[in-house]
Coordinates of C-alpha atoms in Angstrom, one line a residue:
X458 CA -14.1 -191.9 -8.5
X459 CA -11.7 -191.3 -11.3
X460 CA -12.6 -189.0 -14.2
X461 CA -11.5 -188.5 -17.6
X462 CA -9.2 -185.9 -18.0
X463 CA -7.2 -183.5 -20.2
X464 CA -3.8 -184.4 -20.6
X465 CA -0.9 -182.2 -20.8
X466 CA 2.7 -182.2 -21.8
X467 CA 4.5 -180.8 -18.4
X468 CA 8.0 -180.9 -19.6
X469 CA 10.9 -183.0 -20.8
X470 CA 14.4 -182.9 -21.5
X471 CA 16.9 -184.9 -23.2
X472 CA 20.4 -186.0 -23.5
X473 CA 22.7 -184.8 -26.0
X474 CA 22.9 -187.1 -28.8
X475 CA 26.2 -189.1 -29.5
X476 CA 27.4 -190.6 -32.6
X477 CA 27.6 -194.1 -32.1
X478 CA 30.0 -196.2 -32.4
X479 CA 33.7 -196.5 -31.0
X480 CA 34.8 -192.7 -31.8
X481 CA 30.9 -191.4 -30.1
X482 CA 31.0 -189.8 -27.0
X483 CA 28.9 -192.4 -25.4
X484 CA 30.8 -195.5 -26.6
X485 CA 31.7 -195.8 -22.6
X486 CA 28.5 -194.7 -21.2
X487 CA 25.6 -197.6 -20.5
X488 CA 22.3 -197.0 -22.1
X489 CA 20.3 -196.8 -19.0
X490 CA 22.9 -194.3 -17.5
X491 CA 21.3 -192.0 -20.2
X492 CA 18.2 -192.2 -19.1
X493 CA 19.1 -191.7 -15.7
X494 CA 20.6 -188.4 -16.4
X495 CA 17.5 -187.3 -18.3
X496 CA 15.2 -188.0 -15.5
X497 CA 17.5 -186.6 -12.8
X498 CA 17.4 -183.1 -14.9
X499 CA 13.5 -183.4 -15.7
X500 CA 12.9 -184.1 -12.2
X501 CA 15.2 -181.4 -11.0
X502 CA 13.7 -178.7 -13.6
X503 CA 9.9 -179.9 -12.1
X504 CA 10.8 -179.9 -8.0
X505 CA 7.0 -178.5 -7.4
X506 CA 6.2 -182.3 -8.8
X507 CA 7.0 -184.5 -5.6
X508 CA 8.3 -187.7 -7.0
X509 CA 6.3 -190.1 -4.9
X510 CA 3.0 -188.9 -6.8
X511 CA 4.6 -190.5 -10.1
X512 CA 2.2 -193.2 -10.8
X513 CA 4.2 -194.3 -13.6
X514 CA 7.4 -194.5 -15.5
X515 CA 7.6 -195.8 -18.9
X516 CA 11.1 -196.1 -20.6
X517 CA 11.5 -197.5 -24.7
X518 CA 14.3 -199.1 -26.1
X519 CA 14.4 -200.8 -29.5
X520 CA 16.5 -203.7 -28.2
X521 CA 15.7 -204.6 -24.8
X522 CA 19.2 -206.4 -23.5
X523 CA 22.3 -205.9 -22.0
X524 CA 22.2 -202.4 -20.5
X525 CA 19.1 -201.6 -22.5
X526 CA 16.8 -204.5 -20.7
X527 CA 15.7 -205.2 -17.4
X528 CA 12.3 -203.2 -17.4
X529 CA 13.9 -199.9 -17.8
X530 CA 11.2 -198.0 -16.4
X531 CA 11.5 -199.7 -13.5
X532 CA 15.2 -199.8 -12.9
X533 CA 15.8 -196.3 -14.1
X534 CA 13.4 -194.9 -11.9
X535 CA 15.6 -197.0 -8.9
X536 CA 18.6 -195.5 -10.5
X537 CA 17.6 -192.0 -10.6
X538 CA 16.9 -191.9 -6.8
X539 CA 12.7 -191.8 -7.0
X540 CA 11.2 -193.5 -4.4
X541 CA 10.8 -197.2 -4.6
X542 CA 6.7 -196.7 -4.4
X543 CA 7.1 -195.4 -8.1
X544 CA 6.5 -198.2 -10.4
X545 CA 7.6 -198.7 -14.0
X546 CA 7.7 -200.5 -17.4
X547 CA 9.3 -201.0 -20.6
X548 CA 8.0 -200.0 -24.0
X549 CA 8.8 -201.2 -27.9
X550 CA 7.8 -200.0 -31.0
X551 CA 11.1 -199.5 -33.0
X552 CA 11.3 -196.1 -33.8
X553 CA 8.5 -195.2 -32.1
X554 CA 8.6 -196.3 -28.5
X555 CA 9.2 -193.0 -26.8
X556 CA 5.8 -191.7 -28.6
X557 CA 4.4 -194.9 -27.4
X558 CA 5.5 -194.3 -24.0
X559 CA 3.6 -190.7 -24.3
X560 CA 0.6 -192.2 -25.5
X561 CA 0.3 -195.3 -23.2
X562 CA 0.9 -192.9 -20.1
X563 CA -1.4 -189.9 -21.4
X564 CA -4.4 -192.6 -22.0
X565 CA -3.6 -193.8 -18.4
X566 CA -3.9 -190.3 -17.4
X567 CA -6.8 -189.9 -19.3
X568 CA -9.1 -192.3 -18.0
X569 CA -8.2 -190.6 -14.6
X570 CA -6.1 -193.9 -13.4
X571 CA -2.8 -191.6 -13.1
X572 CA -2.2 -188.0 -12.2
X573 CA 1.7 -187.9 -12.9
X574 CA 3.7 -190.2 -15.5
X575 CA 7.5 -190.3 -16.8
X576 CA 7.3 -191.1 -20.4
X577 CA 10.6 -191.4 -22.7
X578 CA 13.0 -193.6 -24.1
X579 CA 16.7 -194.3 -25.0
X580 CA 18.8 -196.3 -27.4
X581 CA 22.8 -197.1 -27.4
X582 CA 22.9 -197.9 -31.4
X583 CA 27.0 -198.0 -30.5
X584 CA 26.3 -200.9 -28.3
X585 CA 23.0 -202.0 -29.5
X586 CA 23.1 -202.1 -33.3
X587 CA 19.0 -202.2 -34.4
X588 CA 18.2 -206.1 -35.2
X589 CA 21.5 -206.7 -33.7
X590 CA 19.7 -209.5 -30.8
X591 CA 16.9 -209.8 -32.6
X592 CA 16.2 -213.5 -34.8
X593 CA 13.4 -212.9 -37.1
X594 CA 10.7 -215.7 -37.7
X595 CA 12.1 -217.5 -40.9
X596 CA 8.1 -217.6 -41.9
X597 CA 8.5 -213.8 -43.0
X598 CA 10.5 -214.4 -45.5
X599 CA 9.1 -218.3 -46.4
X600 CA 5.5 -217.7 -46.6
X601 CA 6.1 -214.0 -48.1
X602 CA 4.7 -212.6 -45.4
X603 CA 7.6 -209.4 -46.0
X604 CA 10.2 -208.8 -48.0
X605 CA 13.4 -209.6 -46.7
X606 CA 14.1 -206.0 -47.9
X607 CA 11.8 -205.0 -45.5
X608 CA 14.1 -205.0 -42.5
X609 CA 17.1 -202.9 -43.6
X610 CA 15.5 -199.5 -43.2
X611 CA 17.7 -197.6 -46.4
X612 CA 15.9 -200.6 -48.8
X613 CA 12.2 -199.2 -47.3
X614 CA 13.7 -195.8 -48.0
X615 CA 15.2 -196.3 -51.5
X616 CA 11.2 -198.0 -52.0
X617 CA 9.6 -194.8 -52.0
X618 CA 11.4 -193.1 -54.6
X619 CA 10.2 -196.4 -56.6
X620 CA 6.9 -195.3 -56.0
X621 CA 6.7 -192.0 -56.4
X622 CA 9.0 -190.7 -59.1
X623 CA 8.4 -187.4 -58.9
X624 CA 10.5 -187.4 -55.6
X625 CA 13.3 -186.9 -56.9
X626 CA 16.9 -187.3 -55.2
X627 CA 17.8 -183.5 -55.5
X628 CA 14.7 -182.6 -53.3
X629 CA 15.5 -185.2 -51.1
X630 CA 19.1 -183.8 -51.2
X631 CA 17.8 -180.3 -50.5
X632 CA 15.9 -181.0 -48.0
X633 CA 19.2 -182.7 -45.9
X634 CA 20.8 -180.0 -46.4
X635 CA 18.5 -177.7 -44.9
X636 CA 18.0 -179.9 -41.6
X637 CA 21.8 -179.2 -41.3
X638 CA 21.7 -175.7 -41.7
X639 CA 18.0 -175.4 -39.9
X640 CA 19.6 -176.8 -36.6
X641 CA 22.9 -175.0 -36.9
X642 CA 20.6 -171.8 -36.9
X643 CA 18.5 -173.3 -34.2
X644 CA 21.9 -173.5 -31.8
X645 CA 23.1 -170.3 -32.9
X646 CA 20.1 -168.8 -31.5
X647 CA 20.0 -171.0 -28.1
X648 CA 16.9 -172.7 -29.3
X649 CA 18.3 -176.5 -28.8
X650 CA 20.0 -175.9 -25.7
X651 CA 17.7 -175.1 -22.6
X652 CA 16.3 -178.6 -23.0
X653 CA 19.5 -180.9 -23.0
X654 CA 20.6 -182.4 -19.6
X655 CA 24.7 -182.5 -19.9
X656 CA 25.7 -186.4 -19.0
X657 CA 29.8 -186.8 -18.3
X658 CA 31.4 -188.8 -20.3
X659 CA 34.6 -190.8 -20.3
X660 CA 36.8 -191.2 -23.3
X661 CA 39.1 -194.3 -24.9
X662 CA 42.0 -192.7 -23.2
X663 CA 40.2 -192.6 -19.6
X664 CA 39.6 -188.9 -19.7
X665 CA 36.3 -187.5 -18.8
X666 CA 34.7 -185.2 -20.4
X667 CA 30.8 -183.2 -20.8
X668 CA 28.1 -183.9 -23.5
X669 CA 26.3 -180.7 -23.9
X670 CA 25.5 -180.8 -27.6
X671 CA 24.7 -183.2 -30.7
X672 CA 27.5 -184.3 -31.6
X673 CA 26.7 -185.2 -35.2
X674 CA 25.7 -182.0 -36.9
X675 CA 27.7 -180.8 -40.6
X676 CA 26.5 -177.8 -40.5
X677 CA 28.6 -177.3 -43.3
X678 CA 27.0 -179.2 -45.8
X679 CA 26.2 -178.0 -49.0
X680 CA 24.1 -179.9 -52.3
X681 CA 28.0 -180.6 -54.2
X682 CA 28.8 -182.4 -51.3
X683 CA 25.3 -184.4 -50.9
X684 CA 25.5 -185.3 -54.9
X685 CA 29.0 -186.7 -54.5
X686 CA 27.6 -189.1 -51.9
X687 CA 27.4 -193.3 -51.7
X688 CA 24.2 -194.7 -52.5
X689 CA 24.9 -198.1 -50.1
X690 CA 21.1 -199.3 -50.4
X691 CA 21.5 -200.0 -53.8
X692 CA 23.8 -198.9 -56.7
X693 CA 23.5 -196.0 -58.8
X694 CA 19.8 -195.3 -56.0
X695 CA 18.4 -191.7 -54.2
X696 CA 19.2 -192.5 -50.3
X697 CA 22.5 -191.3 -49.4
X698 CA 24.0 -190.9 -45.6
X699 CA 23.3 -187.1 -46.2
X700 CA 19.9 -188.0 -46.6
X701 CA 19.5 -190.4 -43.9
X702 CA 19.5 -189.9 -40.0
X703 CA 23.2 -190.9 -38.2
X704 CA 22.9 -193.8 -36.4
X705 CA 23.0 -192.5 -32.4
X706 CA 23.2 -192.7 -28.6
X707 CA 20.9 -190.8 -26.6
X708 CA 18.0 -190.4 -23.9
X709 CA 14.7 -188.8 -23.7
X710 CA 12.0 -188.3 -21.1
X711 CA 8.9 -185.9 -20.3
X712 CA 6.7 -185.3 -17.5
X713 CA 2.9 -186.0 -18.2
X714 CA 0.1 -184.8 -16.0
X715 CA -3.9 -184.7 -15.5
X716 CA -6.0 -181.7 -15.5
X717 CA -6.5 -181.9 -11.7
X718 CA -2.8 -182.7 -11.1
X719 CA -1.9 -179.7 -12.8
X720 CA -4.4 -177.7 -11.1
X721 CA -3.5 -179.1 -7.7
X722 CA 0.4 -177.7 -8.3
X723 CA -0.1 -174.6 -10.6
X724 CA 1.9 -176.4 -13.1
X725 CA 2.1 -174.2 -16.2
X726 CA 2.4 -177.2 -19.3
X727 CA 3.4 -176.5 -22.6
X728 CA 1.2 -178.4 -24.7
X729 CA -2.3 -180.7 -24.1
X730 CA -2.6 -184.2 -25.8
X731 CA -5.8 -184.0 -28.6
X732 CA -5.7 -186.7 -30.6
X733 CA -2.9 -189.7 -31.1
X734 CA -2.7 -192.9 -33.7
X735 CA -0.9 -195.6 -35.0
X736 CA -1.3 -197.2 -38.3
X737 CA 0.3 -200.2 -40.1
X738 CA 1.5 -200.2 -43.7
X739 CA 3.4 -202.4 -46.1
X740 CA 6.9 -203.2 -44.1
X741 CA 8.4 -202.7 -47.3
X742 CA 7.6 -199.3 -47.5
X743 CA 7.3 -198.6 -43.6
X744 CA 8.1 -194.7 -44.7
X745 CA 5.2 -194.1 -45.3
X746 CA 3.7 -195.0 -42.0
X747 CA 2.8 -191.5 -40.6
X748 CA 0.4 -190.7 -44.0
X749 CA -2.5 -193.0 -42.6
X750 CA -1.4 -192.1 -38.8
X751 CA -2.0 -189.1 -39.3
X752 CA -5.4 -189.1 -41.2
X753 CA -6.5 -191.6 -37.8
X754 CA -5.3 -188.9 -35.7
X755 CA -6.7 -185.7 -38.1
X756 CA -10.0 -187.6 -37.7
X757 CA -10.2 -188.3 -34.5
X758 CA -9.7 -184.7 -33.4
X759 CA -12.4 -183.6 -35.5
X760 CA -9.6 -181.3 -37.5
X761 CA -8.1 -180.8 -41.3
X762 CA -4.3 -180.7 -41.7
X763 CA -5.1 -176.8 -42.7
X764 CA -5.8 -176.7 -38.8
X765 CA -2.2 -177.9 -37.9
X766 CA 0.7 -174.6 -37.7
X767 CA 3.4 -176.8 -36.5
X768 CA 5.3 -179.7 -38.1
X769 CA 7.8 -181.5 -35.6
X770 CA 8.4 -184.9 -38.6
X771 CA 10.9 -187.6 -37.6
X772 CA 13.6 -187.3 -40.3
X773 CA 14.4 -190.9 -40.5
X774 CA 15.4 -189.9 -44.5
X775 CA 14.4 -187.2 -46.2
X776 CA 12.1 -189.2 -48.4
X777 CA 10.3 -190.3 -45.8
X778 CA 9.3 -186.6 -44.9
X779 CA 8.9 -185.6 -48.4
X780 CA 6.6 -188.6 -48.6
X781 CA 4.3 -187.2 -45.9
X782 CA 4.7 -183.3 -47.4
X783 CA 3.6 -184.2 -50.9
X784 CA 0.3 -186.6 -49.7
X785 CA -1.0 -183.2 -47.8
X786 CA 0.0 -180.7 -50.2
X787 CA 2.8 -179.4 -48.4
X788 CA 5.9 -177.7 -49.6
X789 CA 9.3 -179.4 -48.7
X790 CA 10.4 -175.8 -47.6
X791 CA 7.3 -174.9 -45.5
X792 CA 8.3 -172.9 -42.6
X793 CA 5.7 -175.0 -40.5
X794 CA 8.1 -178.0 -40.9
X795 CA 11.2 -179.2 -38.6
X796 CA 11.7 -175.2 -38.0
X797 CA 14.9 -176.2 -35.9
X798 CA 16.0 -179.1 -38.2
X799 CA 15.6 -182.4 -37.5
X800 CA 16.7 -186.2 -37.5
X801 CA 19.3 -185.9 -40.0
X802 CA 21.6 -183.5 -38.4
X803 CA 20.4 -184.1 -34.8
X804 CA 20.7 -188.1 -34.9
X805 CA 17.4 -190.8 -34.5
X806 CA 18.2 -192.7 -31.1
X807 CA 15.2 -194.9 -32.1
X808 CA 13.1 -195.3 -29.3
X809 CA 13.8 -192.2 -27.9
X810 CA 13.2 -189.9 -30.7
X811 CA 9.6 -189.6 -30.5
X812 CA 10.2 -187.2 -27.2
X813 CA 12.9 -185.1 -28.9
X814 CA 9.5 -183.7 -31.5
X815 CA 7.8 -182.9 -28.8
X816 CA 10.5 -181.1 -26.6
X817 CA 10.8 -179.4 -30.0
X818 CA 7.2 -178.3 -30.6
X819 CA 6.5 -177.6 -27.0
X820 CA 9.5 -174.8 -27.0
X821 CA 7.8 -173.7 -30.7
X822 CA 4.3 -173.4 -29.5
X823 CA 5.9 -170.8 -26.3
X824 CA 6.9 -168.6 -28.8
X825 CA 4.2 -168.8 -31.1
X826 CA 0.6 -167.8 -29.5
X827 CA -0.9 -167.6 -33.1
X828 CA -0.4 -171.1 -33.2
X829 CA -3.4 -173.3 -32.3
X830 CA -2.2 -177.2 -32.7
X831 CA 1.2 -178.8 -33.8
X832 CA 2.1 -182.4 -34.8
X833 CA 4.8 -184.5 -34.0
X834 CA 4.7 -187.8 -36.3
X835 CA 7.4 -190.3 -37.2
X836 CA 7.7 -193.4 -39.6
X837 CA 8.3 -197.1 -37.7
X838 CA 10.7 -200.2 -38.5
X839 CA 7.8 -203.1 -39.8
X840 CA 5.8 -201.0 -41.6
X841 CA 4.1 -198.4 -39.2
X842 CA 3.1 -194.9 -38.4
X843 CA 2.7 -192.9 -35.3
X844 CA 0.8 -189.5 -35.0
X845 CA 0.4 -187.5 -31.6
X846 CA -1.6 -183.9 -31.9
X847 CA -1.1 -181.2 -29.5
X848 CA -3.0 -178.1 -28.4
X849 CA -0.7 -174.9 -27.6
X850 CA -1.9 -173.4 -23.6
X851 CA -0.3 -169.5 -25.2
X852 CA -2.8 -169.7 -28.0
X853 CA -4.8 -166.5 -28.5
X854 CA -6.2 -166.6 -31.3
X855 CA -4.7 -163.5 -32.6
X856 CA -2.9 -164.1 -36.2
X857 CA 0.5 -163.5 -36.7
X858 CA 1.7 -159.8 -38.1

C-alpha cells in the first residue's frame, strides 16, 4: 500500500551557464545535450541510487521545439544512458518549470506513488529566443484580456517601479551590483563550484573547449557604471541590463526521494520539501508573482516569514526582488538574501533556474545548522509566482554565535 511521505532534496547539479547568443559558449551545443551532461554528473555524484528505481524524470523548457522538444524527460533520460524502464515527461511554466518539475515529482513522491524522481530543466535562449515559436491568441490583446506590454518581460519590470515609487532605480541599481560582487565572493571562496557538471564545448572556429564556470559574471561593476546604463524598456525608465538577468544557456537537474527510499539507501539529503505554491497575478505586473506565492506557501506550512533564515530569490530584475523584500519588511541588503548572488550575474536559463535556488540553498543550509527553513521563490512570464519551502536535515536548534 503506498503511504504519504516526506520528501527530500537528494542532490542536484547544474551546468555552467553560457551567455547566449553567437559569441556564448553553447552557441554549438544542443539544448538537450545540456541536460544530458547534468544528469550524467548527478547520477554519477548519487551511484548508491541505482538508476532503474527512477520512477520518474521530468525535464522544463520554456519553448519545447527543435532540440528543446520531444518530451525531454523522456529522451534525455535515453540519452544519458538510464535504463529504458525509466519513464519521463516534459514540463512548462516559463520561468518556472524547473520548480514545477520539483513540485510535480515531490507530490508524486508524496502520495507514496514514487520513491526516486529526476526533476530539472534547461533552456538554449541562443537558439530558442523566449516567444520566439510561440503565436499568442490575438483575443489577448482584442478583448483586453492583457496588455500587449505584458509579454516583453523589461515592460512588467519597468511596471513595478510605476507602482511603487519609493523603489527607486538607485536601490534597484545597488542591489545589481551586489549580485555581481556577491557571486564573485561566492567563487572566490569555492562556494559555486562543487555543484557544476563541466560540459565540452566547441567553438566558431572548431576548437573545443570546457565550460566550468558562468560565463556572464562583471564582477567588476560598480553604481557609475550601472547609472550610465540604457533604459531599452522605455526611455528616460529604472530597468537597465545591469539590473536585469543576461539572457542564457544552461541545464539543471536534482535527485528527489521518499522517506523510505532514503532510508532504504542511507541517503544523507540536504533539504526536505514543507510547503510549495503557485499563484497568478496581473501579467502585466508578473513581478510580483512570488508575494502571493509565497503567503500560499507561508500558510500552508503553518509558518511566518520571521520563521524563514534563508532567501534563495530568482533575480529576474532587481525590482522584482526588491518588490518581494519591501512587501515582507525586508531589507534589500539582508544577509538572509541571495548570500552567493543571484540571477543577474549568474544568468536565468528560464526553465531551469528554479533548480539552481535550490542547489544554492541546499549547499547554505550544510553550513548553517542554526538555520531551520529556507525559501527558494521566483517570479513567472504571464503573470505568476512560484514558492517552494524547505526544511534543513543539520538543523540543531542551537543559534548562531
Amino acid at each position: 500500500m503506498a503511504e504519504i511521505s516526506d520528501v527530500f532534496f537528494v542532490d542536484g547539479v547544474r551546468t555552467p551557464f553560457g551567455r547566449a547568443g553567437e559569441k556564448g559558449m553553447y552557441w554549438n551545443t544542443r539544448a538537450d545535450d545540456l541536460a544530458v551532461k547534468a544528469t550524467i554528473g548527478l547520477m554519477e555524484r548519487n551511484a548508491a541510487v541505482p538508476a532503474d528505481r527512477i520512477d520518474d524524470v521530468a525535464i522544463a523548457a520554456t519553448s519545447q521545439t527543435g532540440d528543446q522538444g520531444l518530451t525531454l524527460g523522456r529522451s534525455v533520460a535515453i540519452l544519458a544512458g538510464l535504463p529504458q524502464t525509466v519513464p519521463g515527461l516534459a514540463v512548462e511554466r516559463m520561468c518556472a518549470g524547473a520548480m514545477t518539475s520539483v513540485t510535480t515529482m515531490g507530490a508524486s513522491i508524496g502520495v507514496g506513488m514514487y520513491d526516486f524522481a529526476l526533476a530539472g530543466g534547461v533552456e538554449h535562449m541562443g537558439h530558442h529566443p523566449i516567444g520566439g515559436n510561440a503565436d499568442p491568441n490575438p483575443r489577448f490583446v482584442a478583448e483586453k484580456m492583457v496588455d500587449p506590454g505584458a509579454l516583453n518581460m523589461g515592460v512588467t519590470a519597468e511596471r513595478i517601479f510605476d507602482r511603487f515609487p519609493h523603489l527607486t532605480k538607485e536601490r534597484s541599481d545597488r542591489f545589481g551590483m551586489l549580485s555581481q560582487h556577491k557571486v564573485q565572493a561566492a567563487y572566490d571562496a569555492g562556494k559555486i563550484q562543487p555543484d557544476l557538471v563541466s560540459v565540452a564545448t566547441k567553438g566558431a572556429d572548431g576548437a573545443w573547449g570546457l565550460a566550468t564556470e558562468d560565463e556572464g559574471r562583471r564582477p567588476q561593476t560598480t553604481m557609475e557604471d550601472l547609472a550610465a546604463l540604457k533604459t531599452p524598456f522605455r526611455p528616460h525608465g529604472r530597468v537597465t541590463a545591469g539590473t536585469s538577468s543576461p539572457l542564457t544557456d544552461g541545464a539543471t537537474m536534482s535527485l528527489l526521494a521518499g522517506g523510505g527510499a532514503v532510508k532504504e539507501f542511507g541517503l544523507a539529503p540536504k533539504m526536505r520539501m514543507v510547503s510549495f505554491a503557485f499563484a497568478g497575478v496581473q501579467p502585466e505586473i508578473m513581478g510580483i508573482g512570488p508575494i502571493p506565492s509565497t503567503e500560499k506557501a507561508l500558510k500552508k506550512a503553518g509558518l511566518t516569514i520571521a520563521d524563514i533564515g534563508l532567501f534563495e530569490l530568482n533575480e529576474a530584475f532587481a525590482i522584482q526582488v526588491i518588490s518581494l523584500l519591501d512587501h515582507f519588511g525586508i531589507a534589500d541588503d539582508d544577509p538572509r538574501v541571495n548570500q552567493w548572488g543571484g540571477a543577474i550575474a549568474l544568468g536565468h536559463p528560464l526553465a531551469a533556474s528554479g533548480v539552481r535556488l535550490m542547489i544554492q540553498l541546499a549547499a547554505q543550509f550544510a553550513e548553517r545548522p542554526d538555520v531551520r527553513y529556507g525559501l527558494t521563490a521566483m517570479c513567472v512570464g504571464l503573470g505568476q509566482g512560484g514558492s517552494v519551502i524547505w526544511e534543513n536535515p543539520h538543523y540543531d536548534g542551537k543559534k548562531k554565535k
